Each structure stands twice: as C-alpha cells, then as structure tokens.
CSV table of N, CA and C in Angstrom, one decimal:
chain,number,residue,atom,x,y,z
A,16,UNK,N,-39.0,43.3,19.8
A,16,UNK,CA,-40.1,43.1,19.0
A,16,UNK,C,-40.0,43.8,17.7
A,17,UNK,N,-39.6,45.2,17.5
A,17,UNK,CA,-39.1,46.0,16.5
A,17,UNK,C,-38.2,45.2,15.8
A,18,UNK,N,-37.2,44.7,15.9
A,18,UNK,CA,-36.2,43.7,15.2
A,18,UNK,C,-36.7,42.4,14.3
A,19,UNK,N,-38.1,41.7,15.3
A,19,UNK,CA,-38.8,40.7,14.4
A,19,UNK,C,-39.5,41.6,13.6
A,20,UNK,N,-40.2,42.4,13.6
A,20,UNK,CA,-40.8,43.1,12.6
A,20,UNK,C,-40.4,43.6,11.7
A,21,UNK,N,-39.1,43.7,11.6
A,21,UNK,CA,-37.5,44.2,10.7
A,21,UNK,C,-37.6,43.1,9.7
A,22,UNK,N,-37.5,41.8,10.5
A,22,UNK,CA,-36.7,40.2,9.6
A,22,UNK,C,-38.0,39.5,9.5
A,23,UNK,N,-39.2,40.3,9.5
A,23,UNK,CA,-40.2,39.3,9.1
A,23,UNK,C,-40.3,39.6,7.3
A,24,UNK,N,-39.9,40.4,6.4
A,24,UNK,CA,-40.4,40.4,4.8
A,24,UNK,C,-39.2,40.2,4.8
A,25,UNK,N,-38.0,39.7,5.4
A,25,UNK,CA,-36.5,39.0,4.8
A,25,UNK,C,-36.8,37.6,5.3
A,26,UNK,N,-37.7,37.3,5.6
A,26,UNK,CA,-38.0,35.8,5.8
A,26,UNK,C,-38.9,35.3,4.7
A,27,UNK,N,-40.2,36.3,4.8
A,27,UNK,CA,-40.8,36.1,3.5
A,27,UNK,C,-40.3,35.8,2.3
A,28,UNK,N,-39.0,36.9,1.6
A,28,UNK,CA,-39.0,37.3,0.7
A,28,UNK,C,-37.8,35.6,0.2
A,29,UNK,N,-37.4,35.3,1.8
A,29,UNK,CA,-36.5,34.0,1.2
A,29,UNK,C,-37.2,32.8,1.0
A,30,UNK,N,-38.4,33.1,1.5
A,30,UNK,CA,-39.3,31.6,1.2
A,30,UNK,C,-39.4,31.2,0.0
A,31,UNK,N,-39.5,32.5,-0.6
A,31,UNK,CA,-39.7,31.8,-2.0
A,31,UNK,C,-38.7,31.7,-2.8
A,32,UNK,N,-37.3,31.4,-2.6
A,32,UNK,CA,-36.2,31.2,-3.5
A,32,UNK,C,-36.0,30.3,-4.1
A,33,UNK,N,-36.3,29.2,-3.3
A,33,UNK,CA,-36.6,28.0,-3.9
A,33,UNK,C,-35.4,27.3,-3.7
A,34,UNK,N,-35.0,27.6,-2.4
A,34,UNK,CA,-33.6,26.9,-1.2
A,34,UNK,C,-34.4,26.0,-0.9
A,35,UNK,N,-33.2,24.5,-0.9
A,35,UNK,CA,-34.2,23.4,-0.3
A,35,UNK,C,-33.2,23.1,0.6
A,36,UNK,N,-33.5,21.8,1.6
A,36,UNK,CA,-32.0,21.5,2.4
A,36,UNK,C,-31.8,20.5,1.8
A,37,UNK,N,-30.4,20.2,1.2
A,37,UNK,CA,-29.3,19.3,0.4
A,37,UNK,C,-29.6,17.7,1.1
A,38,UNK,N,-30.2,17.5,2.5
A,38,UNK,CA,-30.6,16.2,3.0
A,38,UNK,C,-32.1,16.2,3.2
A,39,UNK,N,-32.9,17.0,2.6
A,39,UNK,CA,-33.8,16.6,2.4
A,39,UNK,C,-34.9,15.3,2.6
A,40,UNK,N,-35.3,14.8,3.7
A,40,UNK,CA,-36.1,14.0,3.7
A,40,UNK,C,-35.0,12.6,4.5
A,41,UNK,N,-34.3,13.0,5.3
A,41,UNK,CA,-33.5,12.6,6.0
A,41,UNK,C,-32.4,11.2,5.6
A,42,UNK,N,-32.8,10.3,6.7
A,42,UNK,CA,-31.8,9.3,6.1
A,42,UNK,C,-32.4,7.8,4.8
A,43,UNK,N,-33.6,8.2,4.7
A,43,UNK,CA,-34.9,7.6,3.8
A,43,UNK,C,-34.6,8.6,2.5
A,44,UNK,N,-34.2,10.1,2.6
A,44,UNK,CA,-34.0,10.7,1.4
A,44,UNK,C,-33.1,10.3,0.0
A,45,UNK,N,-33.4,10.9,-0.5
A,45,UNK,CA,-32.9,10.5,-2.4
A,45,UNK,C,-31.1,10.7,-1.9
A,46,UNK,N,-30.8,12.1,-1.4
A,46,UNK,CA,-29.5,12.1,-1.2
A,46,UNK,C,-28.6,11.1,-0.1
A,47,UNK,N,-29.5,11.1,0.7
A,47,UNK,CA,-28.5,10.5,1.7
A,47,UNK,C,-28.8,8.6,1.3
A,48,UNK,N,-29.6,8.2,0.5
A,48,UNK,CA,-29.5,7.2,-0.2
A,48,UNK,C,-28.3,6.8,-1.3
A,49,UNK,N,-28.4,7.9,-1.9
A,49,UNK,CA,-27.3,7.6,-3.0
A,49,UNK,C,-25.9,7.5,-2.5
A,50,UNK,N,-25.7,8.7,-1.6
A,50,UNK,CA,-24.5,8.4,-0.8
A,50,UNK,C,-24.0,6.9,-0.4
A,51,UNK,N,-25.5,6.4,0.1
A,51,UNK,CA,-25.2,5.0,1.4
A,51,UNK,C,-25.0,3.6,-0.1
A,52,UNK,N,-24.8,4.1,-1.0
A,52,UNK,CA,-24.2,3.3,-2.6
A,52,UNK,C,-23.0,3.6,-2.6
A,53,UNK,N,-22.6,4.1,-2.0
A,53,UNK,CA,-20.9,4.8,-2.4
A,53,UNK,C,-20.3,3.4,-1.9
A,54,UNK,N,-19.4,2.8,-2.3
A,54,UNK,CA,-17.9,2.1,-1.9
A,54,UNK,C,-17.1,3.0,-1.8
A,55,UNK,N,-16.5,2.8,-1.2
A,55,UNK,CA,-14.7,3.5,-1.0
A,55,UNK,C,-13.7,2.1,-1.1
A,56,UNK,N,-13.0,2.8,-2.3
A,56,UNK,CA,-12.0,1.8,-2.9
A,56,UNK,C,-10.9,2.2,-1.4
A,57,UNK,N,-10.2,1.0,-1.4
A,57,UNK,CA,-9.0,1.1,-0.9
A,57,UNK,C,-7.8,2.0,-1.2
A,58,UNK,N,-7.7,2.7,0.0
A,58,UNK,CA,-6.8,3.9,-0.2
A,58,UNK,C,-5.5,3.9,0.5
A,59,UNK,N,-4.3,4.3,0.0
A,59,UNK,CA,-2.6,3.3,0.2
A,59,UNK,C,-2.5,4.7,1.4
A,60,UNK,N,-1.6,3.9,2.2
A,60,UNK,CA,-1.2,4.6,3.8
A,60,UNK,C,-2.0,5.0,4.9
A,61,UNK,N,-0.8,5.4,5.7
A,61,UNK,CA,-1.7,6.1,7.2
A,61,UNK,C,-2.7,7.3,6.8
A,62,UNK,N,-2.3,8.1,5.7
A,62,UNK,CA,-3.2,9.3,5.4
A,62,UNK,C,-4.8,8.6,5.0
A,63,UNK,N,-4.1,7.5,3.9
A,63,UNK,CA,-5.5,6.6,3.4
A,63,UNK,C,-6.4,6.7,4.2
A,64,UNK,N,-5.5,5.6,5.7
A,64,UNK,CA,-6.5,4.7,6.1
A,64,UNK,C,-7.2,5.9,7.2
A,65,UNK,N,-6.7,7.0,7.6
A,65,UNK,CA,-7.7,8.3,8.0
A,65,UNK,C,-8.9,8.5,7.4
A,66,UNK,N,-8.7,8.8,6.2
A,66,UNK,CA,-9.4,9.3,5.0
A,66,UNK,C,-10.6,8.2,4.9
A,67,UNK,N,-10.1,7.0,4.4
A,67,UNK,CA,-11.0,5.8,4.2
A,67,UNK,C,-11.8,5.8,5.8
A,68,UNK,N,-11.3,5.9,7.0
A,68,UNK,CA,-12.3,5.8,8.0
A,68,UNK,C,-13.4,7.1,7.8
A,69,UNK,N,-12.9,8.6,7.6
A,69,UNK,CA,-13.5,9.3,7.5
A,69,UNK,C,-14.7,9.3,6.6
A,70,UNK,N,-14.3,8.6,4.8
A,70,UNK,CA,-15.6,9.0,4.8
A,70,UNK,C,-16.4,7.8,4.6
A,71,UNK,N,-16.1,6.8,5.3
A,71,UNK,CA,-17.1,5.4,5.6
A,71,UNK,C,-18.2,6.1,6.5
A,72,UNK,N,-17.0,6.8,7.2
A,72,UNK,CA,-18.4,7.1,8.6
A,72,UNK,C,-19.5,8.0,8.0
A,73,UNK,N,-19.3,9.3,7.1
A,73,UNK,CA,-19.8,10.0,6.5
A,73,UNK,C,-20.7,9.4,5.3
A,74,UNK,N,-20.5,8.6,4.4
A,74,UNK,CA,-21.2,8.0,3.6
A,74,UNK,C,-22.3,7.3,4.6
A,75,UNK,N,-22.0,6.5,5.2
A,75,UNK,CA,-23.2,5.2,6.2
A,75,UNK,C,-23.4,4.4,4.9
A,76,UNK,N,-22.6,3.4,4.2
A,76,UNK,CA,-23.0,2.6,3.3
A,76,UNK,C,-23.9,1.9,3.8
A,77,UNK,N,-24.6,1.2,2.5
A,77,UNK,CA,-25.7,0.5,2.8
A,77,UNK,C,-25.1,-1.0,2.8
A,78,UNK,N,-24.0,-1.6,2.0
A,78,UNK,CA,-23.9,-3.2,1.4
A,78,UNK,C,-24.2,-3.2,0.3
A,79,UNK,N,-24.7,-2.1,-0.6
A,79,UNK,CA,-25.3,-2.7,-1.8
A,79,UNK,C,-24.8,-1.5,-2.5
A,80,UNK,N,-23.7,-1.9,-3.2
A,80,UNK,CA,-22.8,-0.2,-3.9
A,80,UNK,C,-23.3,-0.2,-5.4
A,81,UNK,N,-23.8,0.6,-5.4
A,81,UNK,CA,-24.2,0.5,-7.2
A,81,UNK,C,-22.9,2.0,-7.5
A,82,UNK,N,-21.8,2.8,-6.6
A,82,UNK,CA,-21.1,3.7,-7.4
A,82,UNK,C,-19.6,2.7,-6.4
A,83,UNK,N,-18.4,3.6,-7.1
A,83,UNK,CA,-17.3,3.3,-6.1
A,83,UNK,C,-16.7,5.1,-6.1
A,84,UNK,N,-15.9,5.2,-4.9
A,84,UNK,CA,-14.9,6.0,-4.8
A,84,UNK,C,-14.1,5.9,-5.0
A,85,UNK,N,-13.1,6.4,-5.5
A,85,UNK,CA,-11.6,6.1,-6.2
A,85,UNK,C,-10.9,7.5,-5.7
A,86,UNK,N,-10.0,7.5,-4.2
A,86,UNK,CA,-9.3,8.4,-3.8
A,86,UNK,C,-7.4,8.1,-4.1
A,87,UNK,N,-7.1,8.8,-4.4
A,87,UNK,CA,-5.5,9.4,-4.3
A,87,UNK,C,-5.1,10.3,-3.8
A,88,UNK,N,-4.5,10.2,-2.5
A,88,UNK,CA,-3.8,11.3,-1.4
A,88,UNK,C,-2.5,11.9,-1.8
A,89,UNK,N,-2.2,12.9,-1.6
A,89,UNK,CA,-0.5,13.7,-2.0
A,89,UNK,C,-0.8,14.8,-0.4
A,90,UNK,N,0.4,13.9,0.2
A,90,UNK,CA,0.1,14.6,1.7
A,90,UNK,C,1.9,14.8,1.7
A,91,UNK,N,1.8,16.4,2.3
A,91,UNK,CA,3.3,17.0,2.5
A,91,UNK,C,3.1,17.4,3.4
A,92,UNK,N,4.4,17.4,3.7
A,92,UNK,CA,4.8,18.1,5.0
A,92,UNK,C,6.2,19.3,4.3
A,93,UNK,N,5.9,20.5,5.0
A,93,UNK,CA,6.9,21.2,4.1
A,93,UNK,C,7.7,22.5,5.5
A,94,UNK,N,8.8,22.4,5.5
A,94,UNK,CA,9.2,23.6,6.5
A,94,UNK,C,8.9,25.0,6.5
A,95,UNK,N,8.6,26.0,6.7
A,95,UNK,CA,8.6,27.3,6.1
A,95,UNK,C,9.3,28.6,7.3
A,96,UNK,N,9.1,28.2,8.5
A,96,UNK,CA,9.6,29.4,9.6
A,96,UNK,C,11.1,28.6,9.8
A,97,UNK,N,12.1,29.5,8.9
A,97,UNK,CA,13.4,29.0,9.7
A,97,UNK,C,14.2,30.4,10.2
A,98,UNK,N,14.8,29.7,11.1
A,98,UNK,CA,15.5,30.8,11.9
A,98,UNK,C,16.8,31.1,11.8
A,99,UNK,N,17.8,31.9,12.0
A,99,UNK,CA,19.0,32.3,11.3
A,99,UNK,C,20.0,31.3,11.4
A,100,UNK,N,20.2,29.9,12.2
A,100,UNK,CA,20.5,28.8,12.5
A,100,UNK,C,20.3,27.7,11.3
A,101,UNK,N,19.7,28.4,10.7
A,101,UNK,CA,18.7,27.5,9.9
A,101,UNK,C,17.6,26.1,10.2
A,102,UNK,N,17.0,26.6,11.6
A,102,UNK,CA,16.2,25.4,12.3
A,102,UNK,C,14.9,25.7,11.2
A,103,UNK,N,14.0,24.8,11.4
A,103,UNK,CA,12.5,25.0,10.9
A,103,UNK,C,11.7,25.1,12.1
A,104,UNK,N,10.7,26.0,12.3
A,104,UNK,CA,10.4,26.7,13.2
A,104,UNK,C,8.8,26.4,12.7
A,105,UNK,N,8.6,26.6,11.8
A,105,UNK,CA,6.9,26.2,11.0
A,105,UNK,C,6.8,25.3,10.6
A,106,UNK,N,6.2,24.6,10.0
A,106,UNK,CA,5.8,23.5,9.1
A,106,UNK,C,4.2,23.8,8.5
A,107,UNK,N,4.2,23.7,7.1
A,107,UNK,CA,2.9,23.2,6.8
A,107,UNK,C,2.5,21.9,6.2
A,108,UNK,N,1.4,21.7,6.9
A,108,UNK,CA,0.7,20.0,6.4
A,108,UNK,C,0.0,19.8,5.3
A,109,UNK,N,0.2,19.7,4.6
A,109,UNK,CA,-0.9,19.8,3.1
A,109,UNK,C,-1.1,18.3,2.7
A,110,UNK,N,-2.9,18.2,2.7
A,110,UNK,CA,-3.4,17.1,1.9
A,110,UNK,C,-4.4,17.5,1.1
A,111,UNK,N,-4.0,17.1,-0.4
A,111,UNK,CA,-4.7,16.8,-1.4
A,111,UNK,C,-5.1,15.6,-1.6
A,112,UNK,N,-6.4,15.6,-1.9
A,112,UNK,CA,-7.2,13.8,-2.5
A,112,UNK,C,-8.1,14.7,-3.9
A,113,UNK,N,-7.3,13.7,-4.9
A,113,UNK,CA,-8.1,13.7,-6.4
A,113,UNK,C,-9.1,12.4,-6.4
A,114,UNK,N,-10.3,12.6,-6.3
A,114,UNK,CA,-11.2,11.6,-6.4
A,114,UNK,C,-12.0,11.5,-7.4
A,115,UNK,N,-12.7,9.7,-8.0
A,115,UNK,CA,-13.6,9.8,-9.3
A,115,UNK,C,-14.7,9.2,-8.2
A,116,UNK,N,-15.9,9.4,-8.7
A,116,UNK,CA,-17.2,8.8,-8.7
A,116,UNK,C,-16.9,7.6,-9.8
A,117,UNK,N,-17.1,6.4,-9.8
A,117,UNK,CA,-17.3,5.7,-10.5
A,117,UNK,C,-18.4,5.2,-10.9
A,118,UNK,N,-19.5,5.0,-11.6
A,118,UNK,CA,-20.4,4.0,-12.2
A,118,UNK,C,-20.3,2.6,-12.0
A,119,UNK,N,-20.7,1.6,-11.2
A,119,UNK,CA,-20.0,0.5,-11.3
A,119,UNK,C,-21.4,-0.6,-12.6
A,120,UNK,N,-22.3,0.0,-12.9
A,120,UNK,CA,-22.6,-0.6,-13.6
A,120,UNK,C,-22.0,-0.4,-14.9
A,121,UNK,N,-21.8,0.6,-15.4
A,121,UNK,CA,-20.7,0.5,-17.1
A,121,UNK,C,-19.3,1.4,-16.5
A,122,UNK,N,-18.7,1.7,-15.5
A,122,UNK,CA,-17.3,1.7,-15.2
A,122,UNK,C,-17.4,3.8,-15.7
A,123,UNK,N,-18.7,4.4,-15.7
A,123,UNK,CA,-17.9,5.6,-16.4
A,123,UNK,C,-18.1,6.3,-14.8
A,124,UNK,N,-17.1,7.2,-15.4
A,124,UNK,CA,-16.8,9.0,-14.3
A,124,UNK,C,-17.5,9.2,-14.1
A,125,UNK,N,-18.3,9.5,-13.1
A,125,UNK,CA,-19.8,10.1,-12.6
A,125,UNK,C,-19.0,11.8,-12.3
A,126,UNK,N,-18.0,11.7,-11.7
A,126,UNK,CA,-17.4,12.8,-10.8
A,126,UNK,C,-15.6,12.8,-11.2
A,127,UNK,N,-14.9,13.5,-11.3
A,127,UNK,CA,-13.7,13.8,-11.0
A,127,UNK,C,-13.3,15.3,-10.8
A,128,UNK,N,-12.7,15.2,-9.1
A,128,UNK,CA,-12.6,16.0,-8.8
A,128,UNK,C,-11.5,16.3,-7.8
A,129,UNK,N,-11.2,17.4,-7.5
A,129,UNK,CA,-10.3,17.3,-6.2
A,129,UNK,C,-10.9,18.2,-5.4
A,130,UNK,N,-10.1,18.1,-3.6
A,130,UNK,CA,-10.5,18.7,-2.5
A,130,UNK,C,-9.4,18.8,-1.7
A,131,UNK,N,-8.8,20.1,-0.9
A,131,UNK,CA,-7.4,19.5,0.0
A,131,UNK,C,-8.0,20.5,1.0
A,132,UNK,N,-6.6,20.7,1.6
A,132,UNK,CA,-6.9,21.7,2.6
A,132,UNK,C,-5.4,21.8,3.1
A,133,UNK,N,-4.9,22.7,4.4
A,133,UNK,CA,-3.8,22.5,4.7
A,133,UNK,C,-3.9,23.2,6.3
A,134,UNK,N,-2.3,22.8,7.3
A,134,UNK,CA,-2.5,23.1,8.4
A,134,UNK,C,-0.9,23.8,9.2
A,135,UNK,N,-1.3,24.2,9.8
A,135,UNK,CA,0.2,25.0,10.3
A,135,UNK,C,0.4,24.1,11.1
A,136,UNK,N,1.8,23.9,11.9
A,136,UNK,CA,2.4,23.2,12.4
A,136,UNK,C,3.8,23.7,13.4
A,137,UNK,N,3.8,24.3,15.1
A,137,UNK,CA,4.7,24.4,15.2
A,137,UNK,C,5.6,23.6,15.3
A,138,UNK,N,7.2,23.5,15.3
A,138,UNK,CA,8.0,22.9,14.9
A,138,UNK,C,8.6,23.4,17.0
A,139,UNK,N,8.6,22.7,17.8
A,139,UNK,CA,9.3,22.9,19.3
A,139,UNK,C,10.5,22.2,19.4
A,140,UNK,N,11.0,22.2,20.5
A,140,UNK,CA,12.4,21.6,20.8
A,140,UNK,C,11.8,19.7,20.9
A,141,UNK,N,11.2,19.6,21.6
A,141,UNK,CA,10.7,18.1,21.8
A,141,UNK,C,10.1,17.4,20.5
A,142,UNK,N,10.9,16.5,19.9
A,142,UNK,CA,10.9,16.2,18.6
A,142,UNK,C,9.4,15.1,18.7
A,143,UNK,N,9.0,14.5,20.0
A,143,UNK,CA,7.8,14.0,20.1
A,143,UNK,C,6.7,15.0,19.9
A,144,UNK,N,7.0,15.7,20.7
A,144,UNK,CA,5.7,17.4,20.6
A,144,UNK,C,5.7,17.5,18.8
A,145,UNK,N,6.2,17.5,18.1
A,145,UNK,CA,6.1,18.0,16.7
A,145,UNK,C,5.5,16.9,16.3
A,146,UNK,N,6.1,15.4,16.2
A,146,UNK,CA,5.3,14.5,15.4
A,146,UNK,C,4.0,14.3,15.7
A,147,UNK,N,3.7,14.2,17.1
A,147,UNK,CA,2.1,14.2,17.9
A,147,UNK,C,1.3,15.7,17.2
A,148,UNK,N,2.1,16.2,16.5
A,148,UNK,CA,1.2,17.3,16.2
A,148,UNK,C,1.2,17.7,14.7
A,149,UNK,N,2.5,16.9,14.2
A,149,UNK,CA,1.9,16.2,12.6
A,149,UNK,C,0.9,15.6,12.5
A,150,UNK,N,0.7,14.8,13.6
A,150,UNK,CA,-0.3,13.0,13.4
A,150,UNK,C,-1.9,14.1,13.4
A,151,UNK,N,-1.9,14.7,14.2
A,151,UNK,CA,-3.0,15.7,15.0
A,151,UNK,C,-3.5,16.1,13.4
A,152,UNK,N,-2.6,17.1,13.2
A,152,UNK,CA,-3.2,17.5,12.0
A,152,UNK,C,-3.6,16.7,11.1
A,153,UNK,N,-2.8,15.6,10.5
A,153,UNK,CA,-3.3,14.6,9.4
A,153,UNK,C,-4.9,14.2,9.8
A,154,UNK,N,-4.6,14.0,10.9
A,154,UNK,CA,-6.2,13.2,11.4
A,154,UNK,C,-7.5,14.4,10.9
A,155,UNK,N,-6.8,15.6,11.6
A,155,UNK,CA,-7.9,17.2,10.9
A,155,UNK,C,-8.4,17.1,9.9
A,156,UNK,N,-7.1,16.8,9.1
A,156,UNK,CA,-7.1,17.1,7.5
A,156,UNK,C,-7.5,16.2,7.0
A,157,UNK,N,-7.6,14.7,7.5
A,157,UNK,CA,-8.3,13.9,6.9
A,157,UNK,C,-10.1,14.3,7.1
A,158,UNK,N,-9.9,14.3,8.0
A,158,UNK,CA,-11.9,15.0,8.1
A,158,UNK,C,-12.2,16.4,7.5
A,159,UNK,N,-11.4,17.0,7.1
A,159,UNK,CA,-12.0,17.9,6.6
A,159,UNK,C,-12.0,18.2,4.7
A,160,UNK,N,-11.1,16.7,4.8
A,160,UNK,CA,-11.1,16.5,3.3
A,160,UNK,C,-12.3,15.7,2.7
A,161,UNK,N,-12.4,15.0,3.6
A,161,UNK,CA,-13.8,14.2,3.8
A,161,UNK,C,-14.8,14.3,3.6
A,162,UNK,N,-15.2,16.0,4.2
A,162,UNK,CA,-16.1,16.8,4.4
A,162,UNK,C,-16.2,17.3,2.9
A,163,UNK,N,-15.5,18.2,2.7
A,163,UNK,CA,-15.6,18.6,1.1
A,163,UNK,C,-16.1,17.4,-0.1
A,164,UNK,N,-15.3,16.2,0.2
A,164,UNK,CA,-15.8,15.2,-0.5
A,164,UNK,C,-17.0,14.8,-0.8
A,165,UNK,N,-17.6,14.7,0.5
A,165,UNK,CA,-18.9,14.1,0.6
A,165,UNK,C,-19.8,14.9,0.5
A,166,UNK,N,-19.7,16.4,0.6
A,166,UNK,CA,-20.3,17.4,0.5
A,166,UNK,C,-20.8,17.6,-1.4
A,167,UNK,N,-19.3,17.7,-2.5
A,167,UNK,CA,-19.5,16.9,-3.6
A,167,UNK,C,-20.3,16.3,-4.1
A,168,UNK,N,-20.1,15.3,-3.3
A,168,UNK,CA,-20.7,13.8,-3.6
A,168,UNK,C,-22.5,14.1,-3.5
A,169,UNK,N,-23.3,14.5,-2.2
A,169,UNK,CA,-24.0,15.8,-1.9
A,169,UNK,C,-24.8,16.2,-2.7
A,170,UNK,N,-24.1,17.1,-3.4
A,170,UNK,CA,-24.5,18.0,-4.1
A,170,UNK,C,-25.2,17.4,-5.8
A,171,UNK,N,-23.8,16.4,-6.3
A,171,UNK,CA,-24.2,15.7,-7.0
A,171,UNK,C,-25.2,14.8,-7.1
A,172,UNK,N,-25.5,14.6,-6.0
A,172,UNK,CA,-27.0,13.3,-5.7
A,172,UNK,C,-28.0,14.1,-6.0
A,173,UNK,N,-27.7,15.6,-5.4
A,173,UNK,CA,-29.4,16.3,-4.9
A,173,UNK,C,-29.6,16.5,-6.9
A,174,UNK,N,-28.8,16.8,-7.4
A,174,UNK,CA,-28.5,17.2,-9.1
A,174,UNK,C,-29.4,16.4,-10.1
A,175,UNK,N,-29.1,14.8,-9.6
A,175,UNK,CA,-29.5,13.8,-10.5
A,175,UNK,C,-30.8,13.9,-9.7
A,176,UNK,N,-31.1,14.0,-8.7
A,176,UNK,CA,-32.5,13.5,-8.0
A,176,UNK,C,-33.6,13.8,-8.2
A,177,UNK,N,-33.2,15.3,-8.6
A,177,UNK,CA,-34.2,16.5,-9.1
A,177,UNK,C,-34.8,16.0,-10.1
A,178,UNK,N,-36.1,16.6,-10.2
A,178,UNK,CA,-37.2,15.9,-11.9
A,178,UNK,C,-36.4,16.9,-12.5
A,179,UNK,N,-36.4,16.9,-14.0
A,179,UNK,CA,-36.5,17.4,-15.0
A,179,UNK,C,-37.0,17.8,-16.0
C-alpha cells in the first residue's frame, strides 16, 4: 500500500506531459490510417521478399495507396571468429534497408531514411546447421527492420496528423 502511495504524484505528475499513444484511436485512427495508404514497391530477393511480407503484414493496406514505399536491402554476411586453422567460427548477418516515403500524388520524398540491424551467427561443423541459421536470422532481421520502419512511418503520420 505504502508503494502505491509512493507512485501516486509520479502518475500525476505524468498525466500531464502531454504523452499520447502513437496508435491512438485504434484501427479507425489518423495513424494507423495513413499507414493502411502505404504501397510497398517491389523489393529484389529472398531478403526483399522477407521484408516485403513483413511490412505488408504491418502496414494492413487498405487498396487505396495515396503514398508508396521504396525499399533497398544491402544484406551481408561477414566471418569474424576465426581460429588458428583459419576456419570461421562467427559470422555476422547485417541488414540494411534505405527507404523513401513517396507522395504518389506529385512523386515528392515524404521520408528518406534508413534502419538495419544485425545478428551473430555460429558457424558449426554441419554446413546445413549454419545455413538454417543464416535463413533464421535473415527472417529476424527482416522483422525487426520492419519494425523500425513502420515505427518511422508511425511517427511521421502521428506529425502530419496533429493540428497546428
């Protein structure tokens, strides 16, 4: 009881900051509307077509795209734990996507931006165990690049949505 009585004027004092929640008014809301306008242009490879599922699922288009997405993937795979043999023993997975918001009514930049992330990777004797666990990660990495994107994307909606 002593502890609620603690975090009751730290609850107060945050009411009034004037934090709203970024989805505000749910799937009927200003943000998660503008999102459900998004197209996602077609995006080249296995990493793409990760990517492109990820953030279809995340956007929830509506059919009726008044923006487009315009992604470019730079996905590596790079050795780093080698052993006196000179095996590779690590790997790291690194995906970058440089993305524009597009305007599709006059073609301008709404957004250009980037978002990556990256993932460790052990390197075992069973050359299937390593690839299954490249693929693993890409799939990660695609969702969590996703995430930042749409997050972005998000933030930008709640921006414009706001009166002024």
């Amino acid at each position: 009881m002593s502890r609620l009585l603690l975090l009751a004027p730290l609850a107060l004092m945050t009411a009034g900051c004037g934090l709203q929640p970024l989805y505000g008014g749910g799937p009927g809301g200003s943000v998660a509307q503008t999102l459900a306008d998004i197209e996602v242009a077609p995006i080249q490879g296995k990493a793409g077509w990760l990517m492109d599922n990820a953030l279809r699922d995340r956007l929830a288009a509506s059919g009726t795209a008044r923006y487009r997405l315009d992604v470019k993937l730079d996905d590596r795979i790079q050795g780093f734990g080698v052993r006196r043999d000179d095996a590779v023993t690590r790997e790291r997975r690194t995906l970058r996507a440089r993305y524009q918001l597009v305007n599709l009514a006059d073609g301008s930049v709404l957004i250009d931006a980037t978002a990556g992330s990256d993932a460790g990777i052990d390197v075992v004797q069973s050359e299937y165990a390593t690839i299954a666990a490249e693929n693993t990660a890409l799939e990660r990495l695609s969702g969590i690049v996703a995430d930042q994107i749409v997050a972005r994307l998000a933030v930008y909606a709640r921006g414009r949505s706001k009166p002024r």
